Every structure is written in structure tokens, then in C-alpha cells.
């Protein structure tokens, strides 16, 4: 009986080690996605603030739109994460960028701070 149990235990140990390694890679990928989102959010904030001093006809507004698109793309894998107030990251990002919702922008900036990337936003 002991001979039958040892191979099973060995398989369980190998499977557990594989899960741990996979979990570590998932956490690393999640951290990289969060960092990328926060960096894109900060870039959008800078472009928006710079465009605020331009006239509406200037190309600054075109740049803000392109930068916002990059931030939306970076947000996609994280869109369902909660940011408080019953909102998801996707909802708050859209409200901040499309509607100029300062409360929503505050929530996404706080999200970046909570995940360790507060210095990437304004």
C-alpha cells in the first residue's frame, strides 16, 4: 500500500509546485498590467492638462484622445476591479476620461496609489 501512496504524493507535490509557480507569474502579470494602466493614466492626465491651455482647434486635443485610447486599452484586463463607490475601474476610467468626472478620476488615482503606483499619476 505504501508503494501506491508515494507516487500519488509525489504527483501532488509536483502539481502544487506548478500551481505556486503559475500563481507567481499571474501576480507578476497583474502587477505589470496595473503599472501599465497607471502609467497610461498619468500620461493622459499630463496631456489633458497641457491641452487645457491650448485652443480647441489645436492638435493638443487630438493627442489627448490618442493618449486616452492607450489608457483605455491598458485598463481592459483590469476593468472589473473595484474602485469603491460601487464602481469598477472600467466605469470610473470611462467617467473620468469621457465625462470629466473628477470624483471618478480621484477613484482611479486612489486605485493606482493602493496598488503601489501613485507616483505615476498626477
Coordinates of N, CA and C in Angstrom, one line a residue:
X1 N 0.8 -1.2 0.0 CA 0.0 0.0 0.0 C 0.9 1.3 0.0
X2 N 2.0 1.2 0.8 CA 2.8 2.4 0.8 C 3.4 2.7 -0.5
X3 N 3.7 1.7 -1.3 CA 4.3 1.9 -2.7 C 3.2 2.6 -3.6
X4 N 2.0 2.4 -3.4 CA 1.0 3.1 -4.2 C 0.8 4.6 -3.7
X5 N 1.0 4.8 -2.4 CA 0.7 6.2 -1.9 C 1.9 7.1 -2.3
X6 N 3.1 6.7 -2.3 CA 4.3 7.5 -2.6 C 4.2 8.2 -4.0
X7 N 3.8 7.4 -5.1 CA 3.7 8.1 -6.4 C 2.6 9.2 -6.4
X8 N 1.5 8.9 -5.7 CA 0.5 9.9 -5.6 C 0.9 11.1 -4.9
X9 N 1.6 11.0 -3.7 CA 2.2 12.1 -3.0 C 3.1 12.9 -3.8
X10 N 3.9 12.2 -4.6 CA 4.9 12.9 -5.5 C 4.2 13.7 -6.5
X11 N 3.1 13.2 -7.1 CA 2.3 13.9 -8.1 C 1.7 15.1 -7.5
X12 N 1.2 15.0 -6.3 CA 0.5 16.1 -5.6 C 1.6 17.2 -5.3
X13 N 2.8 16.8 -4.9 CA 3.8 17.8 -4.6 C 4.2 18.6 -5.9
X14 N 4.3 17.8 -7.0 CA 4.7 18.5 -8.3 C 3.6 19.4 -8.8
X15 N 2.3 18.9 -8.6 CA 1.2 19.8 -9.0 C 1.1 21.0 -8.2
X16 N 1.3 20.9 -6.9 CA 1.3 22.1 -6.0 C 2.4 23.1 -6.4
X17 N 3.6 22.5 -6.7 CA 4.7 23.4 -7.1 C 4.4 24.1 -8.4
X18 N 3.7 23.4 -9.3 CA 3.3 24.1 -10.6 C 2.3 25.2 -10.3
X19 N 1.4 25.0 -9.4 CA 0.4 26.0 -9.1 C 1.0 27.2 -8.5
X20 N 2.0 27.0 -7.6 CA 2.6 28.1 -7.0 C 3.4 28.9 -8.0
X21 N 4.1 28.2 -8.9 CA 4.8 28.9 -9.9 C 3.9 29.7 -10.8
X22 N 2.8 29.1 -11.2 CA 1.8 29.7 -12.0 C 1.2 30.9 -11.3
X23 N 0.9 30.8 -10.0 CA 0.3 31.9 -9.3 C 1.3 33.1 -9.2
X24 N 2.6 32.8 -9.1 CA 3.6 33.9 -9.1 C 3.6 34.6 -10.4
X25 N 3.5 33.9 -11.5 CA 3.5 34.5 -12.8 C 2.2 35.3 -13.0
X26 N 1.1 34.8 -12.5 CA -0.1 35.6 -12.6 C -0.1 36.9 -11.8
X27 N 0.5 36.8 -10.6 CA 0.7 38.0 -9.8 C 1.6 39.0 -10.5
X28 N 2.7 38.5 -11.1 CA 3.6 39.4 -11.8 C 2.9 40.1 -13.0
X29 N 2.1 39.3 -13.7 CA 1.4 39.9 -14.9 C 0.4 40.9 -14.4
X30 N -0.3 40.6 -13.3 CA -1.3 41.6 -12.7 C -0.6 42.9 -12.3
X31 N 0.6 42.7 -11.7 CA 1.4 43.9 -11.3 C 1.8 44.7 -12.5
X32 N 2.2 44.0 -13.5 CA 2.7 44.7 -14.7 C 1.5 45.4 -15.4
X33 N 0.3 44.8 -15.4 CA -0.9 45.4 -16.0 C -1.3 46.7 -15.2
X34 N -1.2 46.6 -13.9 CA -1.6 47.7 -13.1 C -0.6 48.9 -13.3
X35 N 0.7 48.5 -13.4 CA 1.7 49.6 -13.6 C 1.5 50.2 -14.9
X36 N 1.2 49.4 -16.0 CA 1.0 50.0 -17.3 C -0.2 50.9 -17.3
X37 N -1.3 50.5 -16.7 CA -2.5 51.3 -16.6 C -2.2 52.6 -15.9
X38 N -1.6 52.6 -14.8 CA -1.3 53.8 -14.0 C -0.4 54.7 -14.8
X39 N 0.6 54.2 -15.5 CA 1.5 55.0 -16.3 C 0.7 55.7 -17.4
X40 N -0.2 54.9 -18.1 CA -1.1 55.5 -19.1 C -2.0 56.5 -18.6
X41 N -2.6 56.3 -17.4 CA -3.5 57.3 -16.8 C -2.7 58.6 -16.5
X42 N -1.5 58.4 -16.0 CA -0.7 59.6 -15.7 C -0.3 60.4 -17.0
X43 N -0.1 59.6 -18.1 CA 0.2 60.3 -19.3 C -1.0 61.0 -19.9
X44 N -2.2 60.4 -19.7 CA -3.4 61.1 -20.1 C -3.6 62.3 -19.3
X45 N -3.4 62.3 -18.0 CA -3.6 63.5 -17.2 C -2.7 64.6 -17.6
X46 N -1.4 64.3 -17.9 CA -0.5 65.3 -18.4 C -0.9 65.9 -19.7
X47 N -1.3 65.1 -20.6 CA -1.7 65.5 -21.9 C -3.0 66.4 -21.8
X48 N -3.9 66.0 -21.0 CA -5.2 66.7 -20.8 C -4.9 68.1 -20.2
X49 N -4.0 68.1 -19.2 CA -3.6 69.4 -18.5 C -2.9 70.3 -19.5
X50 N -2.1 69.8 -20.3 CA -1.4 70.6 -21.3 C -2.3 71.1 -22.4
X51 N -3.3 70.3 -22.8 CA -4.3 70.7 -23.8 C -5.2 71.7 -23.2
X52 N -5.4 71.8 -21.9 CA -6.3 72.7 -21.3 C -5.8 74.2 -21.5
X53 N -4.6 74.3 -21.9 CA -4.0 75.7 -22.1 C -4.1 76.0 -23.6
X54 N -4.4 75.0 -24.4 CA -4.5 75.2 -25.9 C -5.9 75.6 -26.3
X55 N -6.0 76.1 -27.5 CA -7.3 76.4 -28.1 C -7.9 75.1 -28.5
X56 N -9.3 75.0 -28.6 CA -9.9 73.7 -29.0 C -9.5 73.3 -30.4
X57 N -9.1 74.2 -31.3 CA -8.7 73.8 -32.6 C -7.3 73.2 -32.7
X58 N -6.5 73.3 -31.6 CA -5.2 72.8 -31.6 C -5.1 71.3 -31.6
X59 N -3.9 70.8 -32.0 CA -3.7 69.4 -32.1 C -3.6 68.8 -30.7
X60 N -3.5 69.6 -29.7 CA -3.4 69.0 -28.3 C -4.6 68.2 -28.0
X61 N -5.7 68.5 -28.4 CA -6.9 67.8 -28.2 C -6.9 66.4 -28.9
X62 N -6.3 66.4 -30.1 CA -6.1 65.1 -30.8 C -5.2 64.2 -30.0
X63 N -4.1 64.8 -29.4 CA -3.2 64.0 -28.7 C -3.8 63.4 -27.4
X64 N -4.7 64.2 -26.8 CA -5.4 63.7 -25.6 C -6.2 62.5 -25.9
X65 N -6.9 62.6 -27.0 CA -7.7 61.4 -27.4 C -6.9 60.2 -27.7
X66 N -5.8 60.3 -28.3 CA -4.9 59.2 -28.6 C -4.4 58.6 -27.3
X67 N -4.0 59.5 -26.4 CA -3.5 59.0 -25.1 C -4.6 58.4 -24.3
X68 N -5.8 58.9 -24.3 CA -6.9 58.3 -23.6 C -7.2 56.9 -24.2
X69 N -7.1 56.7 -25.5 CA -7.3 55.4 -26.1 C -6.2 54.4 -25.5
X70 N -5.0 54.8 -25.4 CA -3.9 54.0 -24.8 C -4.3 53.6 -23.4
X71 N -4.8 54.5 -22.6 CA -5.2 54.2 -21.2 C -6.4 53.3 -21.2
X72 N -7.3 53.4 -22.1 CA -8.5 52.5 -22.1 C -8.0 51.1 -22.5
X73 N -7.1 51.0 -23.4 CA -6.5 49.7 -23.8 C -5.8 49.0 -22.6
X74 N -5.0 49.8 -21.9 CA -4.3 49.3 -20.7 C -5.3 48.9 -19.6
X75 N -6.4 49.6 -19.5 CA -7.4 49.3 -18.4 C -8.2 48.0 -18.7
X76 N -8.3 47.5 -19.9 CA -9.1 46.4 -20.3 C -9.0 45.2 -19.5
X77 N -7.8 44.7 -19.2 CA -7.6 43.5 -18.4 C -8.0 43.7 -16.9
X78 N -8.1 44.9 -16.5 CA -8.3 45.3 -15.1 C -9.7 45.8 -14.9
X79 N -10.5 45.9 -15.9 CA -11.8 46.7 -15.9 C -12.8 46.3 -14.8
X80 N -12.7 45.1 -14.4 CA -13.7 44.6 -13.4 C -13.2 44.8 -11.9
X81 N -12.0 45.3 -11.7 CA -11.5 45.6 -10.4 C -12.3 46.7 -9.8
X82 N -12.7 46.6 -8.5 CA -13.5 47.6 -7.8 C -12.6 48.8 -7.4
X83 N -13.2 50.0 -7.5 CA -12.5 51.2 -7.0 C -13.3 52.0 -6.0
X84 N -14.4 51.3 -5.5 CA -15.2 52.0 -4.4 C -16.4 52.7 -5.0
X85 N -17.3 53.0 -4.2 CA -18.5 53.7 -4.6 C -19.3 52.9 -5.6
X86 N -19.2 51.6 -5.5 CA -20.0 50.7 -6.4 C -19.5 50.8 -7.9
X87 N -18.3 51.3 -8.1 CA -17.8 51.4 -9.5 C -16.6 50.4 -9.7
X88 N -16.5 50.1 -11.0 CA -15.4 49.3 -11.4 C -14.3 50.2 -12.0
X89 N -13.2 49.7 -12.2 CA -12.1 50.5 -12.8 C -12.5 51.0 -14.2
X90 N -13.2 50.1 -14.9 CA -13.6 50.4 -16.2 C -14.6 51.6 -16.2
X91 N -15.6 51.5 -15.3 CA -16.6 52.5 -15.2 C -16.0 53.9 -14.8
X92 N -15.1 53.8 -13.8 CA -14.5 55.0 -13.3 C -13.6 55.7 -14.3
X93 N -12.9 54.8 -15.1 CA -12.0 55.4 -16.1 C -12.8 56.0 -17.2
X94 N -13.8 55.4 -17.6 CA -14.7 56.0 -18.7 C -15.3 57.3 -18.2
X95 N -15.8 57.3 -17.0 CA -16.4 58.6 -16.5 C -15.4 59.7 -16.4
X96 N -14.2 59.3 -15.9 CA -13.1 60.4 -15.8 C -12.7 60.9 -17.1
X97 N -12.5 60.0 -18.1 CA -11.9 60.5 -19.4 C -13.0 61.0 -20.3
X98 N -14.2 60.4 -20.3 CA -15.2 60.8 -21.3 C -16.1 62.0 -20.7
X99 N -16.3 62.0 -19.4 CA -17.2 63.0 -18.8 C -16.6 64.0 -18.0
X100 N -15.3 63.9 -17.8 CA -14.6 64.9 -16.9 C -15.0 64.8 -15.5
X101 N -15.4 63.6 -15.0 CA -15.9 63.3 -13.7 C -14.7 63.3 -12.7
X102 N -14.5 64.4 -11.9 CA -13.4 64.5 -11.1 C -13.4 63.5 -9.9
X103 N -14.6 63.1 -9.5 CA -14.7 62.1 -8.4 C -14.2 60.7 -9.0
X104 N -14.6 60.4 -10.2 CA -14.2 59.1 -10.8 C -12.6 59.2 -11.0
X105 N -12.1 60.3 -11.4 CA -10.7 60.4 -11.6 C -10.0 60.2 -10.3
X106 N -10.5 60.8 -9.2 CA -10.0 60.6 -7.9 C -9.9 59.1 -7.5
X107 N -11.0 58.4 -7.9 CA -11.0 57.0 -7.6 C -10.0 56.2 -8.3
X108 N -9.7 56.5 -9.6 CA -8.7 55.7 -10.3 C -7.3 56.1 -9.9
X109 N -7.1 57.4 -9.5 CA -5.8 57.8 -8.9 C -5.6 57.1 -7.6
X110 N -6.6 57.0 -6.8 CA -6.5 56.3 -5.5 C -6.2 54.8 -5.7
X111 N -6.9 54.2 -6.8 CA -6.6 52.8 -7.1 C -5.1 52.7 -7.4
X112 N -4.6 53.6 -8.2 CA -3.1 53.5 -8.5 C -2.3 53.6 -7.3
X113 N -2.7 54.5 -6.4 CA -2.0 54.6 -5.1 C -2.1 53.3 -4.3
X114 N -3.2 52.7 -4.2 CA -3.5 51.5 -3.5 C -2.7 50.3 -4.0
X115 N -2.4 50.3 -5.3 CA -1.7 49.2 -5.9 C -0.2 49.5 -6.0
X116 N 0.2 50.6 -5.5 CA 1.7 50.9 -5.4 C 2.3 51.8 -6.5
X117 N 1.4 52.4 -7.3 CA 1.9 53.2 -8.4 C 1.4 54.6 -8.4
X118 N 1.3 55.2 -7.2 CA 0.8 56.6 -7.0 C 1.7 57.6 -7.7
X119 N 3.0 57.3 -7.8 CA 3.9 58.3 -8.4 C 3.7 58.4 -9.9
X120 N 3.0 57.5 -10.5 CA 2.8 57.5 -12.0 C 1.6 58.5 -12.4
X121 N 0.8 58.9 -11.4 CA -0.3 59.7 -11.7 C -0.1 61.1 -11.2
X122 N -0.9 62.1 -11.6 CA -0.8 63.4 -11.1 C -1.9 63.7 -10.1

